[in-house]
mmCIF file of C-alpha atoms in Angstrom:
data_model
loop_
_atom_site.group_PDB
_atom_site.id
_atom_site.type_symbol
_atom_site.label_atom_id
_atom_site.label_comp_id
_atom_site.label_asym_id
_atom_site.label_seq_id
_atom_site.Cartn_x
_atom_site.Cartn_y
_atom_site.Cartn_z
ATOM 1 C CA UNK A 1 3.650 -12.862 -16.361
ATOM 2 C CA UNK A 2 0.045 -11.712 -16.139
ATOM 3 C CA UNK A 3 -0.941 -8.054 -16.216
ATOM 4 C CA UNK A 4 -2.416 -6.904 -12.941
ATOM 5 C CA UNK A 5 -4.462 -3.790 -12.578
ATOM 6 C CA UNK A 6 -5.863 -1.838 -9.664
ATOM 7 C CA UNK A 7 -8.723 -3.213 -7.622
ATOM 8 C CA UNK A 8 -11.628 -0.945 -8.555
ATOM 9 C CA UNK A 9 -14.280 -2.457 -6.307
ATOM 10 C CA UNK A 10 -14.266 -1.422 -2.651
ATOM 11 C CA UNK A 11 -16.196 -4.635 -1.951
ATOM 12 C CA UNK A 12 -13.292 -6.672 -3.355
ATOM 13 C CA UNK A 13 -10.849 -4.618 -1.294
ATOM 14 C CA UNK A 14 -12.884 -5.440 1.831
ATOM 15 C CA UNK A 15 -12.989 -9.145 0.931
ATOM 16 C CA UNK A 16 -9.216 -9.211 0.484
ATOM 17 C CA UNK A 17 -8.652 -7.341 3.763
ATOM 18 C CA UNK A 18 -10.880 -9.814 5.602
ATOM 19 C CA UNK A 19 -9.071 -12.806 4.090
ATOM 20 C CA UNK A 20 -5.701 -11.352 5.109
ATOM 21 C CA UNK A 21 -6.838 -10.483 8.635
ATOM 22 C CA UNK A 22 -8.049 -14.076 9.051
ATOM 23 C CA UNK A 23 -4.499 -15.213 8.184
ATOM 24 C CA UNK A 24 -2.498 -12.832 10.370
ATOM 25 C CA UNK A 25 -2.242 -9.271 11.616
ATOM 26 C CA UNK A 26 1.067 -8.947 9.765
ATOM 27 C CA UNK A 27 -0.492 -9.861 6.424
ATOM 28 C CA UNK A 28 -3.414 -7.510 7.026
ATOM 29 C CA UNK A 29 -1.008 -4.689 7.922
ATOM 30 C CA UNK A 30 0.948 -5.340 4.726
ATOM 31 C CA UNK A 31 -2.185 -4.735 2.666
ATOM 32 C CA UNK A 32 -3.367 -1.713 4.658
ATOM 33 C CA UNK A 33 0.005 0.044 4.449
ATOM 34 C CA UNK A 34 0.262 -0.750 0.730
ATOM 35 C CA UNK A 35 -3.236 0.447 -0.123
ATOM 36 C CA UNK A 36 -2.882 3.655 1.833
ATOM 37 C CA UNK A 37 0.672 4.717 0.958
ATOM 38 C CA UNK A 38 1.566 3.311 -2.474
ATOM 39 C CA UNK A 39 5.044 2.359 -1.214
ATOM 40 C CA UNK A 40 7.372 0.261 -3.328
ATOM 41 C CA UNK A 41 7.690 -3.294 -2.070
ATOM 42 C CA UNK A 42 11.386 -2.920 -1.203
ATOM 43 C CA UNK A 43 10.597 0.132 0.951
ATOM 44 C CA UNK A 44 7.693 -1.634 2.613
ATOM 45 C CA UNK A 45 9.674 -4.758 3.475
ATOM 46 C CA UNK A 46 12.504 -2.707 4.954
ATOM 47 C CA UNK A 47 10.214 -0.884 7.425
ATOM 48 C CA UNK A 48 11.179 -1.283 11.056
ATOM 49 C CA UNK A 49 9.367 -0.350 14.229
ATOM 50 C CA UNK A 50 11.602 2.734 14.542
ATOM 51 C CA UNK A 51 10.519 3.900 11.065
ATOM 52 C CA UNK A 52 6.851 4.104 12.070
ATOM 53 C CA UNK A 53 6.953 4.790 15.822
ATOM 54 C CA UNK A 54 8.397 7.562 17.961
ATOM 55 C CA UNK A 55 7.932 7.917 21.709
ATOM 56 C CA UNK A 56 5.279 5.189 21.726
ATOM 57 C CA UNK A 57 3.144 6.840 19.026
ATOM 58 C CA UNK A 58 2.749 6.149 15.327
ATOM 59 C CA UNK A 59 4.479 8.838 13.281
ATOM 60 C CA UNK A 60 2.428 11.046 11.006
ATOM 61 C CA UNK A 61 4.775 10.595 8.022
ATOM 62 C CA UNK A 62 7.292 8.095 6.722
ATOM 63 C CA UNK A 63 10.458 10.002 5.967
ATOM 64 C CA UNK A 64 11.603 10.356 2.346
ATOM 65 C CA UNK A 65 14.870 8.604 3.238
ATOM 66 C CA UNK A 66 12.768 5.499 3.889
ATOM 67 C CA UNK A 67 10.394 5.791 0.932
ATOM 68 C CA UNK A 68 12.964 6.871 -1.641
ATOM 69 C CA UNK A 69 10.658 9.515 -3.105
ATOM 70 C CA UNK A 70 8.788 11.846 -0.757
ATOM 71 C CA UNK A 71 7.465 11.912 2.786
ATOM 72 C CA UNK A 72 4.409 9.646 2.883
ATOM 73 C CA UNK A 73 1.408 10.331 5.114
ATOM 74 C CA UNK A 74 0.219 7.585 7.470
ATOM 75 C CA UNK A 75 -3.551 7.998 7.662
ATOM 76 C CA UNK A 76 -5.858 6.861 10.465
ATOM 77 C CA UNK A 77 -6.475 3.471 8.828
ATOM 78 C CA UNK A 78 -2.743 2.746 8.752
ATOM 79 C CA UNK A 79 -2.309 3.993 12.312
ATOM 80 C CA UNK A 80 -5.120 1.734 13.598
ATOM 81 C CA UNK A 81 -3.694 -1.307 11.796
ATOM 82 C CA UNK A 82 -0.192 -0.553 13.131
ATOM 83 C CA UNK A 83 -1.449 -0.194 16.721
ATOM 84 C CA UNK A 84 -3.477 -3.409 16.399
ATOM 85 C CA UNK A 85 -0.403 -5.253 15.102
ATOM 86 C CA UNK A 86 2.136 -3.786 17.521
ATOM 87 C CA UNK A 87 -0.047 -4.432 20.605
ATOM 88 C CA UNK A 88 0.996 -8.091 20.412
ATOM 89 C CA UNK A 89 4.709 -7.291 20.213
ATOM 90 C CA UNK A 90 7.374 -6.125 22.564
ATOM 91 C CA UNK A 91 8.070 -2.541 21.559
ATOM 92 C CA UNK A 92 11.364 -2.512 23.423
ATOM 93 C CA UNK A 93 13.100 -4.136 20.467
ATOM 94 C CA UNK A 94 13.557 -2.784 16.966
ATOM 95 C CA UNK A 95 12.235 -5.277 14.455
ATOM 96 C CA UNK A 96 11.122 -5.501 10.850
ATOM 97 C CA UNK A 97 7.373 -4.909 10.690
ATOM 98 C CA UNK A 98 6.981 -7.614 8.078
ATOM 99 C CA UNK A 99 9.304 -10.134 9.659
ATOM 100 C CA UNK A 100 9.448 -13.863 9.129
ATOM 101 C CA UNK A 101 7.630 -16.121 11.559
ATOM 102 C CA UNK A 102 10.970 -17.425 12.815
ATOM 103 C CA UNK A 103 12.732 -14.151 13.537
ATOM 104 C CA UNK A 104 12.074 -10.451 13.993
ATOM 105 C CA UNK A 105 15.508 -9.867 12.482
ATOM 106 C CA UNK A 106 14.585 -10.745 8.879
ATOM 107 C CA UNK A 107 11.866 -9.363 6.628
ATOM 108 C CA UNK A 108 9.719 -11.663 4.542
ATOM 109 C CA UNK A 109 10.701 -12.021 0.883
ATOM 110 C CA UNK A 110 9.048 -10.729 -2.262
ATOM 111 C CA UNK A 111 8.103 -14.314 -3.057
ATOM 112 C CA UNK A 112 6.393 -14.666 0.315
ATOM 113 C CA UNK A 113 4.415 -11.469 -0.332
ATOM 114 C CA UNK A 114 3.279 -12.947 -3.655
ATOM 115 C CA UNK A 115 2.205 -16.189 -1.944
ATOM 116 C CA UNK A 116 0.360 -14.275 0.780
ATOM 117 C CA UNK A 117 -1.561 -12.103 -1.688
ATOM 118 C CA UNK A 118 -2.322 -14.911 -4.142
ATOM 119 C CA UNK A 119 -3.637 -17.136 -1.361
ATOM 120 C CA UNK A 120 -5.800 -14.371 0.065
ATOM 121 C CA UNK A 121 -7.168 -13.501 -3.406
ATOM 122 C CA UNK A 122 -8.142 -17.148 -3.898
ATOM 123 C CA UNK A 123 -9.745 -17.246 -0.452
ATOM 124 C CA UNK A 124 -11.644 -14.010 -1.165
ATOM 125 C CA UNK A 125 -12.707 -15.435 -4.553
ATOM 126 C CA UNK A 126 -11.641 -12.369 -6.490
ATOM 127 C CA UNK A 127 -12.159 -12.389 -10.235
ATOM 128 C CA UNK A 128 -8.786 -10.844 -11.058
ATOM 129 C CA UNK A 129 -5.160 -11.769 -10.425
ATOM 130 C CA UNK A 130 -3.623 -9.966 -7.435
ATOM 131 C CA UNK A 131 -0.015 -9.047 -6.815
ATOM 132 C CA UNK A 132 1.760 -6.387 -4.809
ATOM 133 C CA UNK A 133 1.555 -4.087 -7.841
ATOM 134 C CA UNK A 134 -2.236 -4.450 -7.700
ATOM 135 C CA UNK A 135 -2.155 -2.836 -4.263
ATOM 136 C CA UNK A 136 0.151 -0.018 -5.376
ATOM 137 C CA UNK A 137 -2.008 0.598 -8.436
ATOM 138 C CA UNK A 138 -5.150 0.514 -6.281
ATOM 139 C CA UNK A 139 -3.711 3.288 -4.103
ATOM 140 C CA UNK A 140 -3.111 5.508 -7.140
ATOM 141 C CA UNK A 141 -6.390 4.645 -8.845
ATOM 142 C CA UNK A 142 -8.513 5.488 -5.801
ATOM 143 C CA UNK A 143 -6.453 8.596 -5.003
ATOM 144 C CA UNK A 144 -7.077 9.787 -8.576
ATOM 145 C CA UNK A 145 -10.805 8.961 -8.312
ATOM 146 C CA UNK A 146 -10.968 11.041 -5.106
ATOM 147 C CA UNK A 147 -9.504 14.058 -6.891
ATOM 148 C CA UNK A 148 -5.826 13.860 -5.950
ATOM 149 C CA UNK A 149 -3.751 15.545 -8.654
ATOM 150 C CA UNK A 150 -1.878 13.176 -10.952
ATOM 151 C CA UNK A 151 1.287 15.185 -10.299
ATOM 152 C CA UNK A 152 1.136 14.261 -6.593
ATOM 153 C CA UNK A 153 0.538 10.579 -7.308
ATOM 154 C CA UNK A 154 3.384 10.718 -9.841
ATOM 155 C CA UNK A 155 5.685 12.148 -7.169
ATOM 156 C CA UNK A 156 4.841 9.366 -4.700
ATOM 157 C CA UNK A 157 5.462 6.716 -7.361
ATOM 158 C CA UNK A 158 8.654 8.396 -8.557
ATOM 159 C CA UNK A 159 7.463 8.292 -12.168
ATOM 160 C CA UNK A 160 9.068 10.496 -14.788
ATOM 161 C CA UNK A 161 5.871 11.502 -16.600
ATOM 162 C CA UNK A 162 2.177 12.074 -15.979
ATOM 163 C CA UNK A 163 1.309 9.592 -18.730
ATOM 164 C CA UNK A 164 3.410 6.882 -17.072
ATOM 165 C CA UNK A 165 1.416 7.355 -13.869
ATOM 166 C CA UNK A 166 -1.967 7.349 -15.636
ATOM 167 C CA UNK A 167 -1.074 4.175 -17.514
ATOM 168 C CA UNK A 168 0.206 2.528 -14.323
ATOM 169 C CA UNK A 169 -3.048 3.171 -12.437
ATOM 170 C CA UNK A 170 -5.185 2.106 -15.380
ATOM 171 C CA UNK A 171 -6.644 5.464 -16.406
ATOM 172 C CA UNK A 172 -7.224 5.777 -20.152
ATOM 173 C CA UNK A 173 -7.221 9.154 -21.912
ATOM 174 C CA UNK A 174 -10.964 8.865 -22.612
ATOM 175 C CA UNK A 175 -11.553 8.485 -18.835
ATOM 176 C CA UNK A 176 -9.999 11.877 -18.109
ATOM 177 C CA UNK A 177 -12.651 14.600 -17.947
ATOM 178 C CA UNK A 178 -12.108 17.645 -20.137
ATOM 179 C CA UNK A 179 -10.761 20.595 -18.244
ATOM 180 C CA UNK A 180 -13.196 23.471 -17.955
ATOM 181 C CA UNK A 181 -11.734 26.634 -16.481
ATOM 182 C CA UNK A 182 -14.238 29.448 -16.464
ATOM 183 C CA UNK A 183 -12.396 32.422 -14.964
ATOM 184 C CA UNK A 184 -15.037 34.971 -16.015
ATOM 185 C CA UNK A 185 -13.249 38.061 -14.765
#
C-alpha cells in the first residue's frame, strides 16, 4: 500500500474537482463533502438525504451521531454542491447520497470510492497517488494552514493525541512556528 498525503496545491484540488464533476455530480459531491468536513469514509457513505436536509433546506451541521465524533459544519461550498446534486433527484424519498447507479437504496462501496478517485486523479494528471485518505488529510492540512487549532482538527478526526493529528496531516515539527506570547502587562 502506498502512502498518501494531503493535496497541498489548490490548483491540483481544482483539477481533481473538475475531473470528478465531468464524471458525475455524485462523485463531485463526494470530494466536496470530504474536503470540507474531514469525515471518515464510513460516515460519508452512510449519509442519507435526511441527514443533510430538513424542511427543504441543507442543514448547517451534521449531527455527532452521524459523524461519530463531533457536530460537523456544512459550509457554503458543501451546501452549493448538495443543492446542485439534489436538484436532479426526487426529494420525496430518503436515499443514500452516494448511492449506486442501480439503486438509491444502497451506498457505493469503499472499493468504488477508490476507483472513482484513482480514475479522476489519472484524468487530472496529478503527480501524487490519491485515495480517500488524501481528501481527509487535505481537509486537516488546509484547516491547519488557515490557522485552525490542532486540537479542533484532532477532535474532528477523533485522534487521541495532537502528534497523531499533525503526523496524519503531514505537518513536521520543524514546520510548526515557535510560539511567541508577549503578554507585556
